[in-house]
Amino acid sequence: MTANSKYGINPRLISVITNRDLSDIPDSPTASMLPGSYGRIIAEKVNQGPREHPENIQRLVCNRCGRSGNYDLGLVAIDSDKAQKLGHDDSVPAGTETLSILDCIQATGYFRCRQCNAAGHWKLSESAERAIYLGGIGAAFFSPKDISKQKFTYGGFVLADGSRHRWATDVEEYYLQKLAGQPDDAFTWNRLGNTYLAGGRPDLAAVAYEQSLIIDPAQMESHYSLAKALFNAGEKAAAAQHFRQALICAHRYSRMQAERMRDMLVSTFEYLLQIHCDMEKFLASLPTELDMLPPGEAAYASGTVVSREINIYPGNPKSFYPMAEMYMGKRREELLTGSQMPGESISAISQTAGKTSSRPGGNRKKKSGKKNKKRKL
Ligand SMILES: [Zn+2]
C-alpha cells in the first residue's frame, strides 16, 4: 500500500457527468458514487498494473486545513528558466515577489488532501524542497532516456491549447470547467481521462473514458485507454471488447497523427494476444470488414479493409505494422514510413457484399513456425 492510500475524488467530476448541482454532492465523495460501470470496479485495484511514473512520495502541507501528509507527486517537471532565477535575488528590486521552488515545478500525480479533500493548495515541506532540489541536480546529469522511469525531469507540461498547470488536479479543474460549458466534447473527456491515468488514478480515468464513449462511441483513443485500464485491473473480457472497438473505430478516427495511431493499434494487437494467449484465438477475435461498417451501410460500399499476406511475430512490434495499417483504412496513406516489405504485396481489396469471412489479414498463410508461438501471460 502506498502512503497515498486514501484516494480523493473531485465532487465536480460527479456533478458535471450526472448534471446534479455541486451542492448536492458530498465534499468528499466515495468511489461508490462514481458514475459509469467501471470506475467503481477499478477503484478497488488502483495499485494493480504498471505505473506511468515511479512513486515519488513527498511531504506536503495543505494550505486549506493546515495538515501535512505524504503524497505521490509522480513525475515532477522543473522549469529550468525559473529554477535559474532561484537564489539570485540581488537583481530583484525590493518589493518584487521572488520565486520559490514551488513556482518552478509541475507534477503528474493526482492527489487531494486526505483530511479536507482540497486540491492544489499545497506548501512544500522542507524535505520536499530538498528532494526537488536534489532531484533537479540529478535530472541535469542524467539524460531523460526513459521518462517513464524518472521522478524528476527538466521541462514542462503544456496542454494542446498552450496552457500550463502545476498539479494534475489543476488540469482536471481546467478540463471540468471547459466540460461544464460543453459537456458533449468527447475529445476533452478523453484528455481528462489521460490526465487521471498519468496521475495514477485509473478509476477516475475509466469514468472519464466511459463518458467520452457515451458521447462518441467511435472515440478510438478512449476505447484503447479504457481497455488498458480494464486489462490492468484484471477485467480481461471487458478489456478485449474495448480493444476490439478501438480496431473497429480506427479508420474513421481523425484526431490522432497516423504514426501514433499505428503504434496504438500495434499495442492493441499485443494486448489482445495476451488476453487470448493463443495466436489462432487472437486472429479469430479480430473484427471483420462487416464489423467495421457504420450501421446501415452495405458491405459492398466499403473497401476500407485490405487483405494481404502477412507474417506476424509476437515480440516484434513492427511485424504488426501491416495488420495495423489494414485497420487504418485510408488513414494509412498519411504514414510517412509504410510497412510494405519487398516481395509483400496487397493481394486483394475485398469489396464483396456479405463476405463475412474476409477479416483483415484473412489471407494469412502459415509461413513461419514462430507465428504460432503462444504468449505466456
Ligand atoms: Zn486539507
Coordinates of C-alpha atoms and ligand atoms in Angstrom, one line a residue:
M1 CA 0.0 0.0 0.0
T2 CA 1.4 3.4 -0.9
A3 CA 1.5 6.4 1.5
N4 CA -1.3 7.9 -0.5
S5 CA -3.7 5.1 0.5
K6 CA -6.9 7.2 0.6
Y7 CA -7.9 8.5 -2.8
G8 CA -9.7 11.7 -3.2
I9 CA -12.5 12.4 -5.8
N10 CA -13.4 15.8 -7.1
P11 CA -17.2 16.4 -6.4
R12 CA -17.3 18.5 -9.6
L13 CA -16.5 15.4 -11.7
I14 CA -19.7 13.7 -10.5
S15 CA -21.6 16.9 -10.8
V16 CA -20.7 17.5 -14.5
I17 CA -21.4 13.9 -15.5
T18 CA -24.7 13.5 -13.6
N19 CA -25.8 17.1 -14.2
R20 CA -26.5 17.4 -10.5
D21 CA -25.8 20.6 -8.6
L22 CA -22.5 20.7 -6.9
S23 CA -24.2 21.5 -3.6
D24 CA -26.0 18.1 -3.9
I25 CA -22.6 16.2 -4.0
P26 CA -20.7 15.4 -0.8
D27 CA -17.5 17.4 -0.3
S28 CA -15.6 14.1 -0.2
P29 CA -17.3 11.6 -2.5
T30 CA -16.6 7.9 -2.2
A31 CA -15.8 5.5 -5.0
S32 CA -19.3 4.1 -4.7
M33 CA -20.6 7.4 -6.1
L34 CA -18.6 7.2 -9.3
P35 CA -20.8 7.3 -12.4
G36 CA -20.4 4.6 -15.1
S37 CA -19.8 0.9 -15.0
Y38 CA -16.0 0.5 -14.5
G39 CA -14.8 3.3 -12.2
R40 CA -16.1 1.6 -9.1
I41 CA -14.6 -1.8 -10.1
I42 CA -11.2 -0.3 -10.9
A43 CA -11.2 1.8 -7.7
E44 CA -10.6 -1.4 -5.8
K45 CA -7.5 -2.2 -7.8
V46 CA -5.9 1.2 -8.3
N47 CA -2.5 0.0 -7.4
Q48 CA -2.7 -3.0 -9.7
G49 CA -0.9 -2.9 -13.0
P50 CA 2.1 -0.9 -14.2
R51 CA 2.6 2.7 -13.2
E52 CA 3.0 5.5 -15.6
H53 CA 5.7 7.0 -13.4
P54 CA 7.7 5.7 -10.4
E55 CA 6.3 6.5 -7.0
N56 CA 7.6 9.9 -5.8
I57 CA 6.3 10.4 -2.3
Q58 CA 6.9 13.8 -0.8
R59 CA 5.6 15.6 2.3
L60 CA 3.2 18.5 1.6
V61 CA 1.2 20.8 3.8
C62 CA -2.4 21.6 2.9
N63 CA -3.0 25.4 2.9
R64 CA -6.7 24.8 3.4
C65 CA -6.6 22.7 6.7
G66 CA -3.0 23.1 7.7
R67 CA -2.5 19.3 8.0
S68 CA 0.6 17.7 6.4
G69 CA 0.8 14.3 4.7
N70 CA 2.8 12.2 2.2
Y71 CA 1.6 12.4 -1.4
D72 CA 2.7 10.8 -4.6
L73 CA 3.8 13.6 -6.9
G74 CA 4.6 11.3 -9.8
L75 CA 6.9 12.8 -12.4
V76 CA 8.0 16.3 -11.4
A77 CA 9.0 18.7 -14.2
I78 CA 11.3 21.5 -13.2
D79 CA 11.2 24.7 -15.3
S80 CA 14.9 25.4 -15.8
D81 CA 14.5 29.1 -16.7
K82 CA 12.6 29.7 -13.4
A83 CA 14.9 27.5 -11.4
Q84 CA 18.0 29.5 -12.6
K85 CA 16.4 32.6 -11.0
L86 CA 16.2 30.9 -7.6
G87 CA 18.8 32.3 -5.2
H88 CA 19.6 35.3 -7.5
D89 CA 17.5 37.8 -5.5
D90 CA 20.2 40.6 -5.7
S91 CA 18.9 41.8 -9.0
V92 CA 15.3 41.8 -8.0
P93 CA 14.0 45.2 -7.0
A94 CA 12.8 45.5 -3.4
G95 CA 9.1 44.6 -3.1
T96 CA 9.1 42.3 -6.1
E97 CA 7.7 38.8 -5.4
T98 CA 10.5 36.3 -5.6
L99 CA 10.3 32.7 -6.9
S100 CA 10.0 29.7 -4.7
I101 CA 10.8 26.1 -5.6
L102 CA 7.0 25.5 -5.8
D103 CA 6.8 28.1 -8.6
C104 CA 9.3 26.1 -10.7
I105 CA 7.6 22.8 -10.7
Q106 CA 4.7 20.8 -12.3
A107 CA 3.7 17.3 -11.2
T108 CA 1.7 14.5 -12.9
G109 CA 0.5 12.7 -9.7
Y110 CA -3.2 13.1 -8.9
F111 CA -3.8 13.6 -5.2
R112 CA -6.2 15.5 -2.9
C113 CA -5.8 16.4 0.8
R114 CA -6.7 13.3 2.8
Q115 CA -8.1 15.5 5.6
C116 CA -10.3 18.0 3.7
N117 CA -10.3 16.8 0.1
A118 CA -8.9 20.2 -1.1
A119 CA -6.6 20.1 -4.1
G120 CA -3.9 22.4 -5.5
H121 CA -3.4 24.4 -2.2
W122 CA -0.1 23.0 -1.2
K123 CA 3.1 24.1 0.5
L124 CA 6.2 22.1 0.1
S125 CA 7.7 20.7 3.3
E126 CA 11.5 21.4 3.8
S127 CA 12.2 17.7 3.0
A128 CA 10.2 18.0 -0.3
E129 CA 12.1 21.2 -1.3
R130 CA 15.3 19.4 -0.6
A131 CA 14.2 16.4 -2.6
I132 CA 13.2 18.5 -5.6
Y133 CA 16.4 20.5 -5.4
L134 CA 18.5 17.3 -5.4
G135 CA 16.2 15.7 -8.0
G136 CA 16.8 18.7 -10.3
I137 CA 20.6 18.2 -9.9
G138 CA 20.2 14.5 -10.7
A139 CA 18.0 15.3 -13.7
A140 CA 20.6 17.7 -15.1
F141 CA 23.3 15.0 -15.1
F142 CA 21.2 12.1 -16.4
S143 CA 19.6 12.4 -19.8
P144 CA 15.9 11.6 -19.9
K145 CA 16.3 8.5 -22.0
D146 CA 13.2 6.8 -20.5
I147 CA 10.9 9.4 -18.9
S148 CA 8.7 6.6 -17.5
K149 CA 11.5 5.6 -15.0
Q150 CA 12.2 9.2 -13.8
K151 CA 10.9 11.1 -10.8
F152 CA 12.3 14.4 -11.8
T153 CA 13.0 16.0 -15.2
Y154 CA 13.6 19.4 -16.7
G155 CA 11.0 20.9 -18.9
G156 CA 7.3 21.5 -18.6
F157 CA 3.8 20.0 -19.3
V158 CA 1.8 22.1 -21.8
L159 CA -1.7 21.2 -22.9
A160 CA -2.7 21.3 -26.5
D161 CA -4.1 24.8 -26.2
G162 CA -0.8 26.1 -24.7
S163 CA -2.0 26.3 -21.1
R164 CA 0.2 25.2 -18.2
H165 CA -0.9 23.9 -14.8
R166 CA 1.1 22.9 -11.8
W167 CA -0.9 20.0 -10.4
A168 CA -2.9 17.2 -12.1
T169 CA -5.9 18.5 -10.0
D170 CA -5.4 21.9 -11.7
V171 CA -5.5 20.3 -15.1
E172 CA -8.6 18.3 -14.0
E173 CA -10.3 21.6 -12.8
Y174 CA -9.4 23.3 -16.1
Y175 CA -11.0 20.4 -18.2
L176 CA -14.0 20.2 -15.9
Q177 CA -14.7 23.9 -16.3
K178 CA -14.5 23.5 -20.0
L179 CA -16.7 20.5 -20.0
A180 CA -19.3 22.2 -17.8
G181 CA -19.8 24.6 -20.7
Q182 CA -19.6 22.0 -23.4
P183 CA -20.4 18.6 -21.9
D184 CA -20.6 16.8 -25.3
D185 CA -16.9 17.3 -26.0
A186 CA -15.8 13.6 -26.2
F187 CA -12.2 14.6 -27.0
T188 CA -11.8 16.7 -23.9
W189 CA -13.3 13.9 -21.8
N190 CA -10.6 11.6 -23.3
R191 CA -7.9 14.1 -22.4
L192 CA -9.3 14.4 -18.8
G193 CA -9.1 10.6 -18.7
N194 CA -5.4 10.7 -19.8
T195 CA -4.7 13.2 -17.0
Y196 CA -6.1 10.8 -14.4
L197 CA -4.3 7.8 -15.9
A198 CA -0.9 9.6 -15.9
G199 CA -1.8 10.7 -12.3
G200 CA -2.1 7.1 -11.1
R201 CA -5.9 7.2 -11.0
P202 CA -7.2 4.6 -13.5
D203 CA -10.5 4.5 -11.6
L204 CA -11.2 8.2 -12.5
A205 CA -9.7 7.7 -15.9
A206 CA -12.3 4.9 -16.6
V207 CA -15.1 7.3 -15.6
A208 CA -13.9 10.0 -18.0
Y209 CA -13.3 7.5 -20.8
E210 CA -16.8 6.0 -20.4
Q211 CA -18.3 9.4 -20.5
S212 CA -16.3 10.2 -23.7
L213 CA -17.7 6.9 -25.2
I214 CA -21.3 7.7 -24.2
I215 CA -21.0 10.9 -26.2
D216 CA -19.0 9.5 -29.1
P217 CA -19.0 5.7 -29.3
A218 CA -16.3 5.9 -32.0
Q219 CA -13.8 7.7 -29.8
M220 CA -10.9 5.3 -30.6
E221 CA -8.4 6.6 -28.1
S222 CA -11.0 6.2 -25.3
H223 CA -11.7 2.6 -26.2
Y224 CA -8.0 1.9 -26.2
S225 CA -7.2 3.6 -22.9
L226 CA -10.3 2.3 -21.1
A227 CA -9.3 -1.2 -22.3
K228 CA -5.8 -0.8 -20.9
A229 CA -7.2 0.3 -17.5
L230 CA -9.5 -2.6 -17.5
F231 CA -6.8 -5.0 -18.5
N232 CA -4.5 -3.8 -15.7
A233 CA -7.4 -4.3 -13.2
G234 CA -7.8 -7.9 -14.4
E235 CA -11.1 -7.2 -16.3
K236 CA -9.9 -9.0 -19.4
A237 CA -13.3 -9.7 -21.1
A238 CA -14.3 -6.1 -20.9
A239 CA -10.8 -5.0 -21.9
A240 CA -11.0 -7.3 -25.0
Q241 CA -14.3 -5.7 -26.0
H242 CA -12.9 -2.2 -25.9
F243 CA -9.6 -3.2 -27.6
R244 CA -11.7 -4.6 -30.4
Q245 CA -13.8 -1.4 -30.7
A246 CA -10.5 0.6 -31.0
L247 CA -9.7 -1.5 -34.1
I248 CA -13.2 -1.0 -35.5
C249 CA -13.1 2.8 -35.0
A250 CA -9.5 3.5 -36.2
H251 CA -10.3 4.1 -39.9
R252 CA -12.8 6.8 -39.0
Y253 CA -10.8 8.5 -36.3
S254 CA -9.1 11.7 -37.3
R255 CA -7.9 13.3 -34.0
M256 CA -4.6 11.4 -34.0
Q257 CA -1.4 11.5 -36.0
A258 CA -1.2 8.4 -38.3
E259 CA 2.1 7.1 -36.9
R260 CA 0.8 7.3 -33.4
M261 CA -2.4 5.6 -34.4
R262 CA -0.4 2.7 -35.9
D263 CA 1.6 2.3 -32.7
M264 CA -1.7 2.3 -30.7
L265 CA -3.1 -0.4 -33.0
V266 CA 0.1 -2.5 -32.6
S267 CA -0.2 -2.2 -28.8
T268 CA -3.9 -3.2 -29.2
F269 CA -2.9 -6.4 -31.0
E270 CA -0.3 -7.1 -28.3
Y271 CA -2.8 -6.8 -25.5
L272 CA -5.4 -8.9 -27.4
L273 CA -2.7 -11.6 -28.0
Q274 CA -2.0 -11.6 -24.2
I275 CA -5.7 -11.8 -23.4
H276 CA -6.3 -14.7 -25.8
C277 CA -3.0 -16.5 -25.0
D278 CA -3.1 -18.2 -28.4
M279 CA -2.4 -16.9 -32.0
E280 CA -5.4 -18.7 -33.6
K281 CA -7.8 -17.4 -30.9
F282 CA -6.3 -13.9 -31.3
L283 CA -6.8 -14.0 -35.1
A284 CA -10.4 -15.2 -34.7
S285 CA -11.2 -12.4 -32.3
L286 CA -10.2 -9.6 -34.7
P287 CA -13.1 -7.5 -36.3
T288 CA -14.1 -8.4 -39.8
E289 CA -15.0 -6.0 -42.6
L290 CA -18.6 -6.2 -41.7
D291 CA -17.9 -5.2 -38.1
M292 CA -16.2 -2.1 -39.4
L293 CA -19.1 -0.8 -41.4
P294 CA -21.2 2.0 -40.0
P295 CA -24.7 0.8 -39.1
G296 CA -26.9 0.6 -42.2
E297 CA -24.1 0.6 -44.7
A298 CA -24.0 -2.4 -47.1
A299 CA -20.8 -4.3 -47.3
Y300 CA -20.1 -3.6 -50.9
A301 CA -20.0 0.1 -50.2
S302 CA -16.7 -0.3 -48.3
G303 CA -13.3 -1.0 -49.5
T304 CA -11.6 0.1 -46.3
V305 CA -10.1 -3.1 -45.2
V306 CA -7.4 -4.7 -47.3
S307 CA -6.4 -8.3 -47.0
R308 CA -2.8 -9.3 -47.8
E309 CA -0.4 -11.9 -46.9
I310 CA 1.5 -11.0 -43.7
N311 CA 3.6 -12.7 -41.1
I312 CA 3.4 -11.5 -37.6
Y313 CA 5.9 -12.3 -34.8
P314 CA 4.9 -11.8 -31.2
G315 CA 7.7 -9.7 -29.6
N316 CA 8.4 -7.8 -32.8
P317 CA 6.0 -4.8 -32.9
K318 CA 7.0 -3.8 -36.4
S319 CA 5.7 -7.2 -37.7
F320 CA 2.2 -6.0 -36.7
Y321 CA 2.5 -2.9 -38.8
P322 CA 0.9 -4.3 -42.0
M323 CA -2.1 -5.5 -39.9
A324 CA -2.4 -2.2 -38.1
E325 CA -2.4 -0.4 -41.4
M326 CA -5.3 -2.5 -42.6
Y327 CA -7.4 -1.2 -39.8
M328 CA -6.4 2.4 -40.5
G329 CA -8.2 2.4 -43.8
K330 CA -7.4 5.5 -45.9
R331 CA -5.5 7.0 -42.9
R332 CA -2.6 4.7 -43.8
E333 CA -1.9 6.9 -46.8
E334 CA -0.8 9.6 -44.3
L335 CA 2.0 7.4 -42.9
L336 CA 5.5 8.7 -43.8
T337 CA 7.0 5.3 -43.5
G338 CA 5.0 2.4 -44.9
S339 CA 5.5 -1.1 -43.6
Q340 CA 5.4 -2.7 -47.1
M341 CA 8.4 -5.1 -47.4
P342 CA 10.0 -6.2 -50.6
G343 CA 8.0 -9.1 -52.0
E344 CA 5.0 -8.3 -50.0
S345 CA 2.0 -7.0 -51.9
I346 CA -1.6 -6.1 -51.5
S347 CA -3.3 -9.2 -52.7
A348 CA -7.0 -8.2 -52.6
I349 CA -9.2 -5.4 -51.9
S350 CA -12.3 -7.0 -50.6
Q351 CA -15.5 -5.3 -51.7
T352 CA -17.8 -8.3 -51.9
A353 CA -21.2 -7.9 -50.3
G354 CA -21.8 -10.2 -47.4
K355 CA -18.3 -11.6 -47.3
T356 CA -18.2 -12.1 -43.6
S357 CA -15.2 -14.4 -43.5
S358 CA -12.8 -11.9 -45.0
R359 CA -11.4 -10.5 -41.9
P360 CA -8.4 -8.2 -42.3
G361 CA -5.4 -10.3 -43.0
G362 CA -7.7 -13.1 -43.9
N363 CA -5.2 -14.4 -46.5
R364 CA -2.6 -15.0 -43.8
K365 CA -0.7 -18.2 -44.6
K366 CA 1.5 -20.0 -42.2
K367 CA 4.9 -19.2 -43.4
S368 CA 6.8 -19.5 -40.2
G369 CA 6.7 -21.7 -37.1
K370 CA 7.3 -18.6 -34.9
K371 CA 4.0 -17.3 -35.9
N372 CA 2.0 -19.7 -33.8
K373 CA 4.1 -19.3 -30.8
K374 CA 2.0 -18.9 -27.7
R375 CA 2.4 -16.0 -25.5
K376 CA 2.6 -16.6 -21.8
L377 CA 0.8 -14.2 -19.5
Ligands
ZN1 ZN -6.6 19.9 3.8

